Coordinates of C-alpha atoms in Angstrom, one line a residue:
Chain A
X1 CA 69.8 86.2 93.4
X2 CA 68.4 87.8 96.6
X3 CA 70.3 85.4 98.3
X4 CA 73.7 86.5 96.9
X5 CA 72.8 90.0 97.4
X6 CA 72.3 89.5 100.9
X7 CA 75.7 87.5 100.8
X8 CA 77.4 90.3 99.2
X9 CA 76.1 92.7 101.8
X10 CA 76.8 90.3 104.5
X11 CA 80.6 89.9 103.9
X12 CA 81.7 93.4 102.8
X13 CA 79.8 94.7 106.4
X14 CA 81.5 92.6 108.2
X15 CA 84.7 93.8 106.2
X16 CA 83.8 97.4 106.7
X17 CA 83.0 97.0 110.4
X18 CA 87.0 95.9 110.9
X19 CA 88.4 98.0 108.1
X20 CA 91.1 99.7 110.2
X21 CA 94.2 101.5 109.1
X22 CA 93.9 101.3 105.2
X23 CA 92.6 98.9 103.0
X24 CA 95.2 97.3 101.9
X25 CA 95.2 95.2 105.5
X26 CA 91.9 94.0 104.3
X27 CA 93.6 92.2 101.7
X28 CA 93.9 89.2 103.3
X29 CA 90.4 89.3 104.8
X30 CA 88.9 89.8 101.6
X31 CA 91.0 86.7 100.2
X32 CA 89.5 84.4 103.0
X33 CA 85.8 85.9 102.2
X34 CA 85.6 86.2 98.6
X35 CA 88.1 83.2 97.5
X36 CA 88.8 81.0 100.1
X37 CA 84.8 81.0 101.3
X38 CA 82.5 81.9 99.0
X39 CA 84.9 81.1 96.1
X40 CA 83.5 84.3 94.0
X41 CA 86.9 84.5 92.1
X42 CA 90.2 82.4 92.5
X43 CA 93.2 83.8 93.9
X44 CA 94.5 85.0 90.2
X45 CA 91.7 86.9 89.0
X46 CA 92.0 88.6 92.8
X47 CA 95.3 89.8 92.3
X48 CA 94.0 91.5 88.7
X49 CA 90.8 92.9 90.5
X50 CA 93.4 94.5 93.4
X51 CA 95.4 96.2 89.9
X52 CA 92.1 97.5 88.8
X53 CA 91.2 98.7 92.5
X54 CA 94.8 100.4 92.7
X55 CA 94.1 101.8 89.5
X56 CA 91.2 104.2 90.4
X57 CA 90.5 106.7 92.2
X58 CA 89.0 106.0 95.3
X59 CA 90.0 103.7 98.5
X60 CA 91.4 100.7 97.3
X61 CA 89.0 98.0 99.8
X62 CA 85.9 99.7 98.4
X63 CA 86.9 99.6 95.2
X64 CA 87.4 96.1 95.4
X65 CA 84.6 95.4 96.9
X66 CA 82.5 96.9 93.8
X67 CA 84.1 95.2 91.3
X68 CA 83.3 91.7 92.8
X69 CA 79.9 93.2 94.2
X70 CA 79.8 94.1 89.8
X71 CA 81.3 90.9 88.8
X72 CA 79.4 88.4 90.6
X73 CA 75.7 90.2 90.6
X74 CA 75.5 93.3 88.2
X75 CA 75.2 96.5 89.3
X76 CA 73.0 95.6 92.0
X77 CA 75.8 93.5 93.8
X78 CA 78.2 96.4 93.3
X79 CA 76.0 99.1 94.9
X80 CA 75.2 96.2 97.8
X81 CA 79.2 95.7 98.6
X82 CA 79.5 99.5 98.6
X83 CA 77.1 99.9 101.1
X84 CA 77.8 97.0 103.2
X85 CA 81.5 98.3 103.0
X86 CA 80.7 102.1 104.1
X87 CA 77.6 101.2 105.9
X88 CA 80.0 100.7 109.3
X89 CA 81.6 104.0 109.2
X90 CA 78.5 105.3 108.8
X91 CA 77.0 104.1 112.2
X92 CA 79.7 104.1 113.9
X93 CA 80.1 108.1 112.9
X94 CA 76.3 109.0 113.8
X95 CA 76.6 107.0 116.7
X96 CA 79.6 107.7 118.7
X97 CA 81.0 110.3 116.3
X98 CA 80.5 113.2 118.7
X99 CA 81.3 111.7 122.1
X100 CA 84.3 110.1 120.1
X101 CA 86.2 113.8 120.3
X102 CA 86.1 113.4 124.1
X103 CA 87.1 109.8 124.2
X104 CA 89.6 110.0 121.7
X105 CA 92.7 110.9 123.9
X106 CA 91.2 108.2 126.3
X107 CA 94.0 105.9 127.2
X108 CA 92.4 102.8 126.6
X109 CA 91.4 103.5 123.4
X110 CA 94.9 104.6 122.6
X111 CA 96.3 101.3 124.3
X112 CA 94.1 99.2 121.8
X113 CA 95.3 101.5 118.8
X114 CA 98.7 100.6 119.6
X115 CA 97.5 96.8 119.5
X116 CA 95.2 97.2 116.6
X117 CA 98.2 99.2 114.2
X118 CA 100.2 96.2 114.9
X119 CA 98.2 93.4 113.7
X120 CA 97.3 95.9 110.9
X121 CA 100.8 95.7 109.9
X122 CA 101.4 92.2 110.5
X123 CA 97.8 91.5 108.1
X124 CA 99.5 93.5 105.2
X125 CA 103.0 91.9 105.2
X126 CA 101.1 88.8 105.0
X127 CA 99.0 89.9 102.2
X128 CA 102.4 90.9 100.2
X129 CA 104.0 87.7 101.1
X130 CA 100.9 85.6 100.0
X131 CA 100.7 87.0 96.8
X132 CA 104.4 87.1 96.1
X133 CA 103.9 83.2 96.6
X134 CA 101.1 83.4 94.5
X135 CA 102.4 85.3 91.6
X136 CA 105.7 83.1 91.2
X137 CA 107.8 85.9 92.7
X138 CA 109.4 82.7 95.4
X139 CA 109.9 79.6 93.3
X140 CA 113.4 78.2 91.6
X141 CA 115.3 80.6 89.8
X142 CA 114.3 80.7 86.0
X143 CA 114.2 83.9 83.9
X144 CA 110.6 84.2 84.3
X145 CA 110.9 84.6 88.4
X146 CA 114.1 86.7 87.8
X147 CA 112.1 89.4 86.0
X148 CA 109.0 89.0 87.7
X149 CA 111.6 90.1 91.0
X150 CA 113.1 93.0 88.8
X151 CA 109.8 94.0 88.4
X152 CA 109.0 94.1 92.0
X153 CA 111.9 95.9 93.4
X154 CA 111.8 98.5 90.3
X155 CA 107.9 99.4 91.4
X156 CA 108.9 99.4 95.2
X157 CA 111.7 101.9 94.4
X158 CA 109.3 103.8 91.9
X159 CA 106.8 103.9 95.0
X160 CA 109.5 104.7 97.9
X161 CA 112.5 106.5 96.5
X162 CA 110.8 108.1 93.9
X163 CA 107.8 108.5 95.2
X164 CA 105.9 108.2 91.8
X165 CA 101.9 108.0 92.4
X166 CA 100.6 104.4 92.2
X167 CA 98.7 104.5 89.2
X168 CA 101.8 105.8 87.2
X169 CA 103.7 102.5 88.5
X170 CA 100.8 100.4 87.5
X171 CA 100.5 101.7 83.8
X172 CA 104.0 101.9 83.5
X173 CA 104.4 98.1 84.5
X174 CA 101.6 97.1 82.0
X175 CA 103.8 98.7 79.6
X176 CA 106.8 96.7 80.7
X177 CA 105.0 93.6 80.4
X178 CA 103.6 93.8 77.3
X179 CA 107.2 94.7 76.2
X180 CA 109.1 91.4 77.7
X181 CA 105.8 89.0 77.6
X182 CA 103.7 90.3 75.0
Chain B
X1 CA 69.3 131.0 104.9
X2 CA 68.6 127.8 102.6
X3 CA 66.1 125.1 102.7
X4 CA 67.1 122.2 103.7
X5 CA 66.9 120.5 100.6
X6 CA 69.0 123.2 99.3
X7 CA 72.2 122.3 102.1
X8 CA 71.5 118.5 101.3
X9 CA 72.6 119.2 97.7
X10 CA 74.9 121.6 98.6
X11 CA 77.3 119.0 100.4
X12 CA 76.3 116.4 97.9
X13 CA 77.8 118.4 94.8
X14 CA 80.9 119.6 97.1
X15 CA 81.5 116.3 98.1
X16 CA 80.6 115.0 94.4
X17 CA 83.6 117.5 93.0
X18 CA 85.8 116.2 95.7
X19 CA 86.2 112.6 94.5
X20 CA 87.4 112.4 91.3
X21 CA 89.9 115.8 91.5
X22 CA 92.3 114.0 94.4
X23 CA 92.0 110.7 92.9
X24 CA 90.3 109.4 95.3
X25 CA 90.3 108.6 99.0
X26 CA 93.0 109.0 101.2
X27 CA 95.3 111.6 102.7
X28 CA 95.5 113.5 99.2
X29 CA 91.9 114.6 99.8
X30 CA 92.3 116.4 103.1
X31 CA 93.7 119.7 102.1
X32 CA 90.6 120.0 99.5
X33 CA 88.1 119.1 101.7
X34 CA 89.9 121.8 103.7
X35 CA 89.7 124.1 101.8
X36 CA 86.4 123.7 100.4
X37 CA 84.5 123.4 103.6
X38 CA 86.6 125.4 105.9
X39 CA 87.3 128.2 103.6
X40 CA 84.8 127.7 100.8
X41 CA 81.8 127.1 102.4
X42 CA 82.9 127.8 106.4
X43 CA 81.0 125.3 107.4
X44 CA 83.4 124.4 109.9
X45 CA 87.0 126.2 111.3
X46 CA 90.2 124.3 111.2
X47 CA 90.4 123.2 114.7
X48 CA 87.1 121.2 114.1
X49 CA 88.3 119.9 111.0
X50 CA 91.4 118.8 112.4
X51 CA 90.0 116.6 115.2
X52 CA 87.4 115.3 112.3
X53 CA 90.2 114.0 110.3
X54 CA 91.9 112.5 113.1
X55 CA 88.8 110.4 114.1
X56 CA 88.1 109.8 110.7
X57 CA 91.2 108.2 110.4
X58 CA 91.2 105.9 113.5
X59 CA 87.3 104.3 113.0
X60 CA 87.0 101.4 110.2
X61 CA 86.6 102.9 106.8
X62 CA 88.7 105.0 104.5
X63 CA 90.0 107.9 105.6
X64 CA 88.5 110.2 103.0
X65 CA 84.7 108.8 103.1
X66 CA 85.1 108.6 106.9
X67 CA 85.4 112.7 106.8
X68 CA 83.2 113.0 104.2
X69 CA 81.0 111.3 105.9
X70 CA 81.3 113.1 108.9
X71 CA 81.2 116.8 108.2
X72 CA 78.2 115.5 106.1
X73 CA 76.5 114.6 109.8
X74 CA 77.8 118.0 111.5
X75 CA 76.3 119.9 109.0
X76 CA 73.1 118.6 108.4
X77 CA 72.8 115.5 110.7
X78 CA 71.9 112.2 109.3
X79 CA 70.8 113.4 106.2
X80 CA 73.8 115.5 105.7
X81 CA 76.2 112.7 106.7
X82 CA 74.0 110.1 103.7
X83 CA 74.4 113.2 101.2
X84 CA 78.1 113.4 102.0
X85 CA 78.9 109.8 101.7
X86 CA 76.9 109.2 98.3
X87 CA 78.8 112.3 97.0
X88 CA 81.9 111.1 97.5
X89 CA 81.5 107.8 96.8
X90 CA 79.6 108.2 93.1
X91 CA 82.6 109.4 90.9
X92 CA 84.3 106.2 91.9
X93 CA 81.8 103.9 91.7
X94 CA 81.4 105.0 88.6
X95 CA 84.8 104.7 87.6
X96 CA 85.2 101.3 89.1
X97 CA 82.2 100.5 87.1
X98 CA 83.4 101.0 83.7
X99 CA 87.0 100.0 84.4
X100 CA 84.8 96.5 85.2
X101 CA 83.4 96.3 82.1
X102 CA 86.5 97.5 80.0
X103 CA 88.6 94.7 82.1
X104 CA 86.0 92.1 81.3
X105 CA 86.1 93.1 77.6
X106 CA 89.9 93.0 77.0
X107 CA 89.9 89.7 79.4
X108 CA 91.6 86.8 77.1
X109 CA 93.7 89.3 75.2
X110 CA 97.1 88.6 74.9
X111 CA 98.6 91.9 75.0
X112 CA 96.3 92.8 78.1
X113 CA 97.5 89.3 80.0
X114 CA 101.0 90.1 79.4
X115 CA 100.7 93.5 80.9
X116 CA 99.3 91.7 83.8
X117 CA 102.0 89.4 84.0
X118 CA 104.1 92.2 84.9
X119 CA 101.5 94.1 87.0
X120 CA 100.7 91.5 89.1
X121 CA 104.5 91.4 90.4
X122 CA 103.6 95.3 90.9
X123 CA 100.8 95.0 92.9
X124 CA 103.0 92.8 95.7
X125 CA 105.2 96.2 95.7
X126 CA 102.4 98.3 96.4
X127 CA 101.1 95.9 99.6
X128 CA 104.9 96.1 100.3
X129 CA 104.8 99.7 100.5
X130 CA 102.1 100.2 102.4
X131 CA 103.5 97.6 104.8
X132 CA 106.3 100.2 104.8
X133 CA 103.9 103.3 105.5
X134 CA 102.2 101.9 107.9
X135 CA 104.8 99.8 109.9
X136 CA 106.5 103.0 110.7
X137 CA 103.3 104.1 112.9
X138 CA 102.6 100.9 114.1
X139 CA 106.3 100.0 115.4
X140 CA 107.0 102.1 118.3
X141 CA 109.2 99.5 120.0
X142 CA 110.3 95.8 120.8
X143 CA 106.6 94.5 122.0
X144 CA 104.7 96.2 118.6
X145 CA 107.4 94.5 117.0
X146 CA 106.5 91.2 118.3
X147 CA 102.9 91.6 117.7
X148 CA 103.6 92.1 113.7
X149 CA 106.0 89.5 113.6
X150 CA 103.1 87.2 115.4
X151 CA 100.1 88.5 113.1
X152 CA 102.4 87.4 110.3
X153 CA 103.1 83.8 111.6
X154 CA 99.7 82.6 112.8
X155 CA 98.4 83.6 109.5
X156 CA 100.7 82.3 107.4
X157 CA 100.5 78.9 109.4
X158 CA 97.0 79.3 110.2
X159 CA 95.0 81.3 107.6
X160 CA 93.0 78.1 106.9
X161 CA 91.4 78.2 110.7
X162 CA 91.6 81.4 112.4
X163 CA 90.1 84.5 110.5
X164 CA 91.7 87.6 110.2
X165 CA 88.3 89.3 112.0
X166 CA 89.9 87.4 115.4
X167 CA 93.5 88.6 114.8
X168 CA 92.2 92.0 114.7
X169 CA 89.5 91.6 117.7
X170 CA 92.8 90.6 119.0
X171 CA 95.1 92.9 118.6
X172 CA 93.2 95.6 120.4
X173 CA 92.5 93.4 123.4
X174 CA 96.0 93.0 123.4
X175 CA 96.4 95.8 123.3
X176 CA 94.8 96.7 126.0
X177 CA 96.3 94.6 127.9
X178 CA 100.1 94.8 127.3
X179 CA 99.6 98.3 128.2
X180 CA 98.2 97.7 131.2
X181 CA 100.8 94.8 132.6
X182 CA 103.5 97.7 131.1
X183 CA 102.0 100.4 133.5
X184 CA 101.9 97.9 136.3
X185 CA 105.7 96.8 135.5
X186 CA 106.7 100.7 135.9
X187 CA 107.0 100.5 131.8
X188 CA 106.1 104.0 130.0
X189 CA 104.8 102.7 126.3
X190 CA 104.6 105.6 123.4
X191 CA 101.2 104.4 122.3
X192 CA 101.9 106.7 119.2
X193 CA 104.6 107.9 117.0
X194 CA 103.0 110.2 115.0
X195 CA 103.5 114.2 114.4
X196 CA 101.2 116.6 114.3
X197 CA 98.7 116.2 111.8
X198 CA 99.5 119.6 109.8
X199 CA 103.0 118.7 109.5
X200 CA 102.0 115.3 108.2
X201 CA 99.6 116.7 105.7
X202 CA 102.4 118.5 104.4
X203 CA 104.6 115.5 104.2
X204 CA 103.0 112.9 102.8
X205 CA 102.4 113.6 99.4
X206 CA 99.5 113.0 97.5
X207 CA 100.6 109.1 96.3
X208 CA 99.0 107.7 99.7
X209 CA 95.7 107.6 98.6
X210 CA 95.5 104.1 99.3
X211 CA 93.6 104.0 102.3

């Protein structure tokens, strides 16, 4: 047990400590950790926990991270991924959080923004491409991938064009779903 | 003037009634954390709060604990910056915490897995989407554009050895260093794209909460 704790805390520090531009780029990071590494979940019931995540209130990698922290060791592992998630930010905010005013407009730093919001990007198209794969969204054309896409594009155009809130989108597809599969 | 104790709580319950009103983290909870410490509690002016949120946003972390966090430790030091964080972290934990247990309750039902069927293909529109958002800060011209279409190669082709920690490591050593060869080629690079953050506040409605 105290060794999974100390896993738990282990993984979602390092997470936090590279948790740059939003969570969803940690996506794929948490997928290597969690279900590739230590295999705490499989790839399915990750995609359910990131619905749950987007669900509530609250940023969407530390929300992850205490569900599996709650899943995989009670409410002891969820308070231990919290903290190892926000622990990071927290150093990093006593530590530097003052002087960081005055480097801030420093050029290098910018220069490795520029880098880092790149790869950021690059790390979240991935994650939407990997779980399109995953989710049967790509595969030969049958009804079932045919609505699964009409279900996609009608929750990206919810989300972009009419800018409804996430949580709306979410509920609203459940509703779809238990329409056409239920 | 207060005891100490007395400001600890303080920010905790502020930061405690924060939370769950903006759903959440993200940009939707900077004009209430505006509001209540700037004009509320004046703990701070605008001007400070501005270059708060602008930090907040560019460490590791979510955007709305990072502040939190942050006036937390400019109000009351260390202590302040723990009381903060707890604050605005317990409504969701709490949330997250029951929505666990109702999931794990309803798991197997088939009502609830055919919702999921569907909300599955709903979640790849949400990464999509904040691909969207936040390709259109990262893309400021033909080498960024490289860089994303690399990150998005090696780990499709190589997710099984290289760890997305390295790619990231990476990317700011990179870039780093394209800006530098750029400066040395005569190149001017816009290292940012953005607007002024009281514009943007204003813009982006409250949906991006995500980060």
């Amino acid at each position: 047990m105290l060794q999974l704790l100390l896993e738990l805390f282990a993984t979602f520090f390092l997470i936090g400590m590279v948790s740059f531009g939003g969570g969803y780029a940690m996506i794929p990071l948490i997928q290597e950790e969690a279900v590739n590494r230590h295999e705490w979940l499989d790839a399915q019931q990750f995609t359910d926990i990131i619905a749950i995540a987007g669900m509530s209130p609250g940023p969407i990698a530390t929300n992850i991270a205490i569900f599996i922290g709650m899943q995989e060791a009670g409410l002891l592992g969820a308070i231990v991924a919290a903290a190892g998630m926000v622990l990071p930010s927290l150093f990093i905010i006593v530590c530097v959080g003052v002087v960081f005013f005055k480097i801030y407009q420093n050029k290098w730093l910018q220069s490795s923004f520029y880098g880092l919001r790149a790869i950021i990007t690059g790390l979240i198209i991935y994650a939407a491409i990997l779980f399109a794969v995953n989710n049967g969204l790509v595969g030969e054309l049958s009804w079932f991938t045919a609505s699964q896409l009409l279900i996609f594009l009608g929750s990206l155009a919810a989300l972009l064009l009419f800018r409804k809130h996430p949580v709306y989108v979410i509920i609203a597809s459940g509703l779809i779903g238990i329409a056409i599969y239920g | 003037m207060k005891t100490e104790k007395g400001v600890l709580w303080t920010i905790f319950l502020t930061f405690l009634k924060i939370g769950p009103v903006t759903f959440g983290g993200g940009y939707a909870m900077i004009p209430v954390i505006e509001r209540e410490v700037v004009e509320k509690r004046k703990w701070l002016e605008t001007r400070d709060i501005a270059d708060i949120f602008a930090v907040a946003e560019s460490i590791p972390g979510a955007i709305g604990i990072n502040s939190a966090t942050f006036i937390g430790y400019r109000v009351a030091g260390i202590r302040g910056a723990l009381a903060a964080m707890i604050g605005i972290l317990l409504p969701t934990f709490c949330i997250i915490l029951l929505l666990s247990l109702f999931f794990l309750q309803m798991k197997g039902h088939p009502k609830m897995e055919a919702a999921f069927i569907s909300i599955r293909a709903t979640i790849v529109a949400l990464i999509a989407y904040a691909a969207i958002k936040i390709g259109k800060t990262a893309l400021v011209d033909k080498t960024s554009a490289v860089l994303i279409l690399l990150t998005v190669i090696v780990m499709y082709f190589g997710h099984s050895f290289i760890h997305p920690v390295l790619l990231i490591a990476g990317g700011a050593a990179a870039g780093i260093g394209i800006i530098m060869l750029k400066q040395k080629l005569g190149r001017k690079t816009p290292l940012t794209k953005r607007t002024k953050r009281t514009k943007r506040t204003k813009q982006e409605p409250i949906f991006d909460y995500m980060i």
